[in-house]
């Protein structure tokens, strides 16, 4: 009986999270109350508080259902990092493009994070998580680009300190724009082309080349 009750509690928790996604996606994070979430979930407000301390706790649990792009990029290096860093970069971003394109709930949560997440108490922890993962993503991309320079995949004079955050921010910007109008095109199909265009920019842009120090 206890086992069944535990399963039922878990099912209720997931139902509440599903409802929170719909409510936050439609109204943002700051304005809706937990009563609205409870109503959509078909449970009492007390049931919501039985699983989550407050709205911030609920919102953070909702965001745990996904991995932020930089988190996907940073998890577990493998031999491709040493042998073919650009292949690893392509592989990880192809996963992000494909998952965001194909998984409706991921898409909703990412739109909430990008566009419905006001600067309020409820969004504090997820914003800290975003900032932390963005910083780690910049560092990881810089490592990949430096290794690509060592292997001759990118120009020897590439200014990685500028190129890494530029590449990362450009890719995040593509995701932010796409979730607003996902029916315009398939991100799974077009996303890799965007990445290739950005890599061409790193190879060819004079503004991204380090200038040799002037002779004394």
Short mmCIF file of C-alpha atoms in Angstrom, two decimals:
data_model
loop_
_atom_site.label_atom_id
_atom_site.label_comp_id
_atom_site.label_asym_id
_atom_site.label_seq_id
_atom_site.Cartn_x
_atom_site.Cartn_y
_atom_site.Cartn_z
CA UNK A 1 0.00 0.00 0.00
CA UNK A 2 2.84 2.37 0.92
CA UNK A 3 4.50 1.65 -2.39
CA UNK A 4 1.31 2.55 -4.23
CA UNK A 5 0.98 5.77 -2.22
CA UNK A 6 4.55 6.74 -3.10
CA UNK A 7 3.81 6.14 -6.79
CA UNK A 8 0.64 8.21 -6.54
CA UNK A 9 2.54 11.04 -4.84
CA UNK A 10 5.12 11.00 -7.62
CA UNK A 11 2.35 11.07 -10.23
CA UNK A 12 0.74 14.05 -8.49
CA UNK A 13 4.08 15.86 -8.39
CA UNK A 14 4.59 15.34 -12.13
CA UNK A 15 1.02 16.51 -12.83
CA UNK A 16 1.71 19.70 -10.88
CA UNK A 17 4.90 20.28 -12.85
CA UNK A 18 3.07 19.74 -16.14
CA UNK A 19 0.48 22.30 -15.09
CA UNK A 20 3.17 24.77 -13.99
CA UNK A 21 4.77 24.60 -17.43
CA UNK A 22 1.48 25.57 -19.05
CA UNK A 23 0.74 28.35 -16.56
CA UNK A 24 4.25 29.88 -16.63
CA UNK A 25 4.43 29.57 -20.40
CA UNK A 26 1.18 31.47 -20.82
CA UNK A 27 1.48 34.06 -18.05
CA UNK A 28 5.16 34.28 -17.07
CA UNK A 29 6.64 33.29 -13.73
CA UNK A 30 5.95 36.36 -11.57
CA UNK A 31 2.21 36.95 -11.98
CA UNK A 32 0.47 33.55 -11.61
CA UNK A 33 -0.26 32.14 -8.17
CA UNK A 34 0.11 28.55 -7.05
CA UNK A 35 -3.68 28.48 -6.90
CA UNK A 36 -3.75 28.76 -10.70
CA UNK A 37 -1.27 25.90 -10.99
CA UNK A 38 -3.31 23.79 -8.58
CA UNK A 39 -6.52 24.49 -10.48
CA UNK A 40 -5.03 23.40 -13.81
CA UNK A 41 -3.46 20.33 -12.20
CA UNK A 42 -6.80 19.35 -10.65
CA UNK A 43 -5.41 19.31 -7.11
CA UNK A 44 -5.74 21.49 -4.02
CA UNK A 45 -3.37 24.33 -3.20
CA UNK A 46 -2.35 22.31 -0.16
CA UNK A 47 -1.32 19.44 -2.43
CA UNK A 48 1.01 21.79 -4.28
CA UNK A 49 2.60 22.89 -1.00
CA UNK A 50 2.89 19.25 -0.04
CA UNK A 51 5.41 18.83 -2.87
CA UNK A 52 6.97 22.30 -3.23
CA UNK A 53 7.91 24.89 -0.58
CA UNK A 54 6.92 27.87 -2.73
CA UNK A 55 6.77 29.08 -6.31
CA UNK A 56 10.57 29.36 -6.53
CA UNK A 57 10.94 25.71 -5.51
CA UNK A 58 8.32 24.70 -8.10
CA UNK A 59 10.01 26.74 -10.83
CA UNK A 60 13.42 25.26 -10.10
CA UNK A 61 12.01 21.73 -10.16
CA UNK A 62 10.40 22.52 -13.50
CA UNK A 63 13.75 23.67 -14.93
CA UNK A 64 15.42 20.47 -13.71
CA UNK A 65 13.50 18.65 -16.43
CA UNK A 66 15.87 20.08 -19.04
CA UNK A 67 19.58 20.67 -19.54
CA UNK A 68 20.62 24.16 -20.49
CA UNK A 69 22.61 24.32 -23.76
CA UNK A 70 25.87 25.07 -21.95
CA UNK A 71 25.26 22.15 -19.58
CA UNK A 72 24.93 19.82 -22.56
CA UNK A 73 28.12 21.24 -24.02
CA UNK A 74 30.14 20.83 -20.83
CA UNK A 75 29.20 17.32 -19.75
CA UNK A 76 31.77 14.57 -20.13
CA UNK A 77 34.67 15.18 -22.48
CA UNK A 78 35.74 12.26 -24.66
CA UNK A 79 38.45 11.41 -27.16
CA UNK A 80 36.92 13.77 -29.75
CA UNK A 81 38.12 16.67 -27.60
CA UNK A 82 41.71 15.72 -28.35
CA UNK A 83 41.26 14.28 -31.84
CA UNK A 84 38.55 16.46 -33.38
CA UNK A 85 37.31 19.33 -31.19
CA UNK A 86 35.11 20.83 -33.91
CA UNK A 87 33.38 17.47 -34.38
CA UNK A 88 32.59 17.47 -30.66
CA UNK A 89 31.25 21.01 -30.90
CA UNK A 90 29.05 20.01 -33.85
CA UNK A 91 27.82 16.88 -32.08
CA UNK A 92 26.80 18.65 -28.89
CA UNK A 93 25.03 21.52 -30.63
CA UNK A 94 23.29 19.13 -33.03
CA UNK A 95 21.87 17.41 -29.94
CA UNK A 96 20.61 20.75 -28.58
CA UNK A 97 19.06 21.73 -31.93
CA UNK A 98 17.42 18.34 -32.39
CA UNK A 99 16.08 18.04 -28.84
CA UNK A 100 14.68 21.55 -28.78
CA UNK A 101 13.08 21.00 -32.18
CA UNK A 102 11.50 17.63 -31.35
CA UNK A 103 10.60 17.88 -27.65
CA UNK A 104 7.60 20.14 -27.09
CA UNK A 105 8.08 20.35 -23.33
CA UNK A 106 11.76 21.27 -23.62
CA UNK A 107 10.72 23.99 -26.04
CA UNK A 108 8.12 25.37 -23.63
CA UNK A 109 10.55 25.38 -20.70
CA UNK A 110 13.28 27.05 -22.73
CA UNK A 111 10.82 29.73 -23.83
CA UNK A 112 9.90 30.30 -20.19
CA UNK A 113 13.59 30.59 -19.26
CA UNK A 114 14.41 32.89 -22.18
CA UNK A 115 11.29 35.04 -22.40
CA UNK A 116 8.93 34.53 -19.44
CA UNK A 117 11.43 34.58 -16.58
CA UNK A 118 11.11 38.00 -14.95
CA UNK A 119 13.71 39.36 -12.53
CA UNK A 120 11.89 38.26 -9.39
CA UNK A 121 12.63 36.03 -6.41
CA UNK A 122 11.20 32.98 -8.15
CA UNK A 123 13.71 33.22 -10.97
CA UNK A 124 16.78 33.85 -8.82
CA UNK A 125 18.15 30.32 -8.63
CA UNK A 126 17.58 29.51 -12.29
CA UNK A 127 19.23 32.79 -13.30
CA UNK A 128 22.24 31.87 -11.17
CA UNK A 129 22.27 28.49 -12.88
CA UNK A 130 22.10 30.16 -16.30
CA UNK A 131 24.96 32.55 -15.48
CA UNK A 132 27.10 29.72 -14.10
CA UNK A 133 26.48 27.46 -17.09
CA UNK A 134 27.09 30.31 -19.54
CA UNK A 135 30.46 31.02 -17.93
CA UNK A 136 31.40 27.35 -18.00
CA UNK A 137 30.18 27.13 -21.60
CA UNK A 138 32.41 30.04 -22.64
CA UNK A 139 35.39 28.35 -20.98
CA UNK A 140 34.68 25.01 -22.60
CA UNK A 141 34.20 26.53 -26.06
CA UNK A 142 37.48 28.40 -25.60
CA UNK A 143 39.23 25.09 -24.82
CA UNK A 144 37.72 23.50 -27.92
CA UNK A 145 38.73 26.43 -30.10
CA UNK A 146 42.26 26.51 -28.71
CA UNK A 147 42.61 22.80 -29.44
CA UNK A 148 41.19 23.36 -32.95
CA UNK A 149 43.85 26.03 -33.49
CA UNK A 150 46.56 23.60 -32.35
CA UNK A 151 45.31 21.00 -34.85
CA UNK A 152 45.09 23.49 -37.74
CA UNK A 153 41.28 23.36 -37.90
CA UNK A 154 41.16 27.09 -37.24
CA UNK A 155 43.65 29.89 -38.03
CA UNK A 156 46.73 30.21 -35.85
CA UNK A 157 45.99 33.89 -35.30
CA UNK A 158 42.40 33.36 -34.11
CA UNK A 159 41.65 35.56 -31.10
CA UNK A 160 39.98 32.88 -29.00
CA UNK A 161 39.25 35.31 -26.15
CA UNK A 162 36.85 37.13 -28.48
CA UNK A 163 35.79 34.20 -30.66
CA UNK A 164 34.59 31.90 -27.85
CA UNK A 165 31.98 34.19 -26.22
CA UNK A 166 30.95 35.47 -29.66
CA UNK A 167 30.27 31.94 -30.89
CA UNK A 168 28.48 30.93 -27.70
CA UNK A 169 26.29 34.05 -27.58
CA UNK A 170 25.41 33.71 -31.27
CA UNK A 171 24.25 30.11 -30.78
CA UNK A 172 22.20 31.00 -27.69
CA UNK A 173 20.66 33.87 -29.66
CA UNK A 174 19.58 31.43 -32.37
CA UNK A 175 17.77 29.35 -29.74
CA UNK A 176 16.13 32.40 -28.17
CA UNK A 177 14.79 33.60 -31.52
CA UNK A 178 13.66 30.18 -32.70
CA UNK A 179 11.51 29.32 -29.65
CA UNK A 180 9.40 32.41 -30.40
CA UNK A 181 8.46 31.11 -33.88
CA UNK A 182 9.28 27.40 -33.98
CA UNK A 183 7.02 26.74 -36.95
CA UNK A 184 9.10 28.95 -39.24
CA UNK A 185 11.71 26.25 -39.87
CA UNK A 186 13.19 23.05 -38.46
CA UNK A 187 15.93 23.91 -35.99
CA UNK A 188 17.20 20.33 -36.26
CA UNK A 189 17.82 20.86 -39.98
CA UNK A 190 18.91 24.51 -40.10
CA UNK A 191 20.76 24.78 -36.78
CA UNK A 192 23.86 22.88 -37.97
CA UNK A 193 24.06 25.20 -40.99
CA UNK A 194 24.07 28.19 -38.66
CA UNK A 195 26.92 26.61 -36.71
CA UNK A 196 28.93 26.01 -39.88
CA UNK A 197 28.40 29.64 -40.94
CA UNK A 198 29.68 30.79 -37.55
CA UNK A 199 32.75 28.54 -37.83
CA UNK A 200 33.41 30.04 -41.29
CA UNK A 201 33.25 33.45 -39.63
CA UNK A 202 35.93 32.35 -37.14
CA UNK A 203 38.13 31.15 -40.01
CA UNK A 204 37.71 34.16 -42.29
CA UNK A 205 36.92 37.30 -40.29
CA UNK A 206 39.92 39.69 -40.06
CA UNK A 207 38.37 41.19 -36.92
CA UNK A 208 38.84 37.87 -35.12
CA UNK A 209 42.55 37.61 -35.88
CA UNK A 210 45.19 38.58 -33.33
CA UNK A 211 47.46 41.25 -34.72
CA UNK A 212 51.18 40.68 -34.29
CA UNK A 213 52.85 42.89 -31.71
CA UNK A 214 54.58 45.89 -33.29
CA UNK A 215 58.33 45.56 -33.59
CA UNK A 216 60.31 47.76 -31.23
#
